[in-house]
Each structure stands twice: as structure tokens, then as C-alpha cells.
């Protein structure tokens, strides 16, 4: 780590730290935060000419305490005349964000697209942002380790920065803390940080938040992350050879879409993912035997996360190889037939209400059986508020748009709100991008620091079959009704 001073125009920035284990582009991102000069406009004079983004610090010759000269023009907000129309550039930055209709992009700090795409998808969940806002710097409990606390704070601060900025954000603090908490993200190859698996980043980050946001030191609901993303599974385990049978329940944050020659659609892959076989010791036979495990969803989340199992370990090349097969996925997903009998019974009422409401929108007559009691006082809402895994929410919870005394019920129907894609042949190479639906209903492709508007009909085309971007993780938001 070197400390230098940087002269830009009439200003001198003293004690600017350079992490020589990272490429100069990261240093330029730091200077962008200080000066407002985008990295591509920065001209930094060093021995032998201008500092390049991918230069090797050992050959650049920068010394401790050296004074560097930087040239470049900062982004300027155009000032409007005293009288006349108000342009978006003249608005405060937070109002500019609202006018744009989407949040800021994230600079790639050197193969960090896996992290950027994960952050953009999770940042789109307002309930998670609300939970993080109530997490305080001093709220860490004794049973939560320091790095988990630091990562939670860094996540909260990064989410806030994304909401308030129209310019791309350099996630320096978040990246440093993520690597400290999970050292596997610090792997180097030829002195450069390696590409990582976005699903591993997603899983590790959610695990950390599940620990910190339920700690006694925070004022957040005890099971905040489980409440938002948690899926309850009820499984039957059967051995055909011995006739033994048992059952178990488990909680997970995602469903797996297994991909084989028979799988052409997400729904088929999910059915495959809920069935498996395992070998374990059989008390009845006194030896190991094959057991068949079949699971059903017994509790639904507000946000349903699905991972396409596209990567497998290939021994010949010693890396994660990719299944390129095309697997279609819908904008609207109904998981009713994947649910247990018990959960299906709980969903029947809300699903009838949902059908009646959608029928009204189309000018159809509501089902007579339910319309007599529900026509006048049922309202569809999104998946806000505190809903439990069984598909209900507490009536005591005050929710905007939900009438007093009503409860928000899940229906088993979900709408696509985010897709994390991968382009390339291996999980540890290629490029990750986030495609996120905004509150205004428009889709934005977050390709690192470059947010690009997209059409909804193009989102479902990211289904694979070639070397283009293909869905790796899909996130669906529950369609709910108030009853």
C-alpha cells in the first residue's frame, strides 16, 4: 500500500492510498470519487508517459509520498438560466434519479461483474432495503462477528448510494469487506483478481444478512431474510429395497432448476430439482442403500429465487463447465402444482380471489361463490408487508394499500422482477449482467456501470442455447391479494 498526493487543477489531494495489488483502474475510481473526473477522462502522468488502466504497478515506478499530476474534466451539471425551463441536469441528484426511473450502475473494479450483478438484483427488493435501513452501526450483537457486521453496513451504505446517485458508483468499501469476510473472492491469477461465481456471491451475501438482520442487537424482524426469501420444503424419503420411509422439513433461499435432455422449460427443471436419490446407511438392511427423496413446497416466500444449474465440475479441464441448453422461463410463474397438499388448501381461497380480480379487469363476471362475500372488499397488492411462509401475513401489520383488518395472502403466482445472466463457457470466466424491473415497470440491463433500457419481451429471450447471455438466476415477486 502506497500513499501519494494528487494535483488536479488548483487542488491537491493529500494521502491518497494506492493498493498495488489492484489494477490502476481501481485507483482511478478512487480519484473519480474525489474529483468527479470519470476514469476514461483521467490523464495521470507517471514515469514513461500516461498511467494505463491495466498497467503493472511494479513497472510504473510510483514511490511512497510521490506527487502525481492528473488532468481531466469533471462531469458538470449544466446550469439553467434564472428564468426558463428546468432541465433534469439542474435538479438535485436525488430528483435526477427519480426522473431517470432507475438507480446508478456500478464500476467494474477488475472482474467484479459477478458481484455487481448480484448487488443490482438484491438492491431491487424494497423490503430488504427497508430492513437494512434499520440496521445501525452500533447494533451489532455479541454473537455476530465483526466482518459480518461490516459487510451488512457496507451493503446498506452501497444500496443508499445507488439510490441517490445518477453517476456510476465505485463499490470499493463493499468489495473490500466482501473479500475480508469471504477470502475465496480474493483469488488472484497472474496478479489480477479472478472472476467468481455470481451464485456463490448471492448465497454468501444472503447468508450474512440472514445472520445480522435477525440478531438481538438489531430492531429488525427476527427472521427478516427468511421472511423475504425463505422457502419451506417438506420431503418424503423412501427406500424401495427395504421399504423404509421417513419425512423431513428444511428451509432454503432458492429452488434449483436442473437441466437435462428432457428439460425445455423452467417448470420441468423445477420438478426435476425437487426429486433426487441419495445413498446412505439403512438400519433395516445393515448396509448402505439407495433412497429416493421427493420434496414439495410447504411454505412460500415473498421473493422466489431460482437458480439454473448450468455449471458442473469437469475433471478434464479442472474447471466448472457450462450447460448451454436453452431452457425457457415465463414472466409469470405459477408454482401451485409444486406445493404440498397442505399448502394448496391454504392457497385455494386467495387464488379464487385473484382469479375474480383479474376477471374484473377483463370485464368478466366474478365467481358467484366468492363474489358475494369478497367483491366489495378485496384488493390485489404486491408482496409487501410481513408474510409468513404459509402464505399469510399478520393482520396487525399496517400496510399501505391494504384495508384495516385485512391480511395479505400469497397466491402461488409470481411475476419476474430480476434476471442475472452469464455469458461465456465457464462460471469462473465470461461476464455477468443484471436485468432488473424498476418500480415504474420498465426493465434495465445493468452491465456494470452502464444501465441500458430493455423491452420486456426481450427479457425472456435470455434462455440460452448459444454463447449469448443466458439466465443463471431468476427472481420472482409474489402476486398477493388482501382478504
CSV table of C-alpha atoms in Angstrom, one decimal, residues 4 18 34 42 110 122 132 136-137 151 202 235 330 364 440 456:
chain,number,residue,atom,x,y,z
A,4,UNK,CA,0.7,9.6,-2.7
A,18,UNK,CA,-2.8,3.1,-3.7
A,34,UNK,CA,-12.6,12.7,-5.1
A,42,UNK,CA,-8.2,10.9,-16.4
A,110,UNK,CA,-11.5,-5.8,-12.0
A,122,UNK,CA,-30.9,-7.7,-4.5
A,132,UNK,CA,-31.0,-2.6,6.1
A,136,UNK,CA,-27.4,0.6,12.9
A,137,UNK,CA,-23.6,0.9,13.2
A,151,UNK,CA,-20.5,-6.4,5.4
A,202,UNK,CA,-25.5,-14.2,-3.9
A,235,UNK,CA,-39.7,-34.1,1.9
A,330,UNK,CA,-42.0,-17.2,-18.1
A,364,UNK,CA,-65.7,-10.8,-16.8
A,440,UNK,CA,-42.1,2.1,-13.0
A,456,UNK,CA,-39.9,-6.8,-21.5
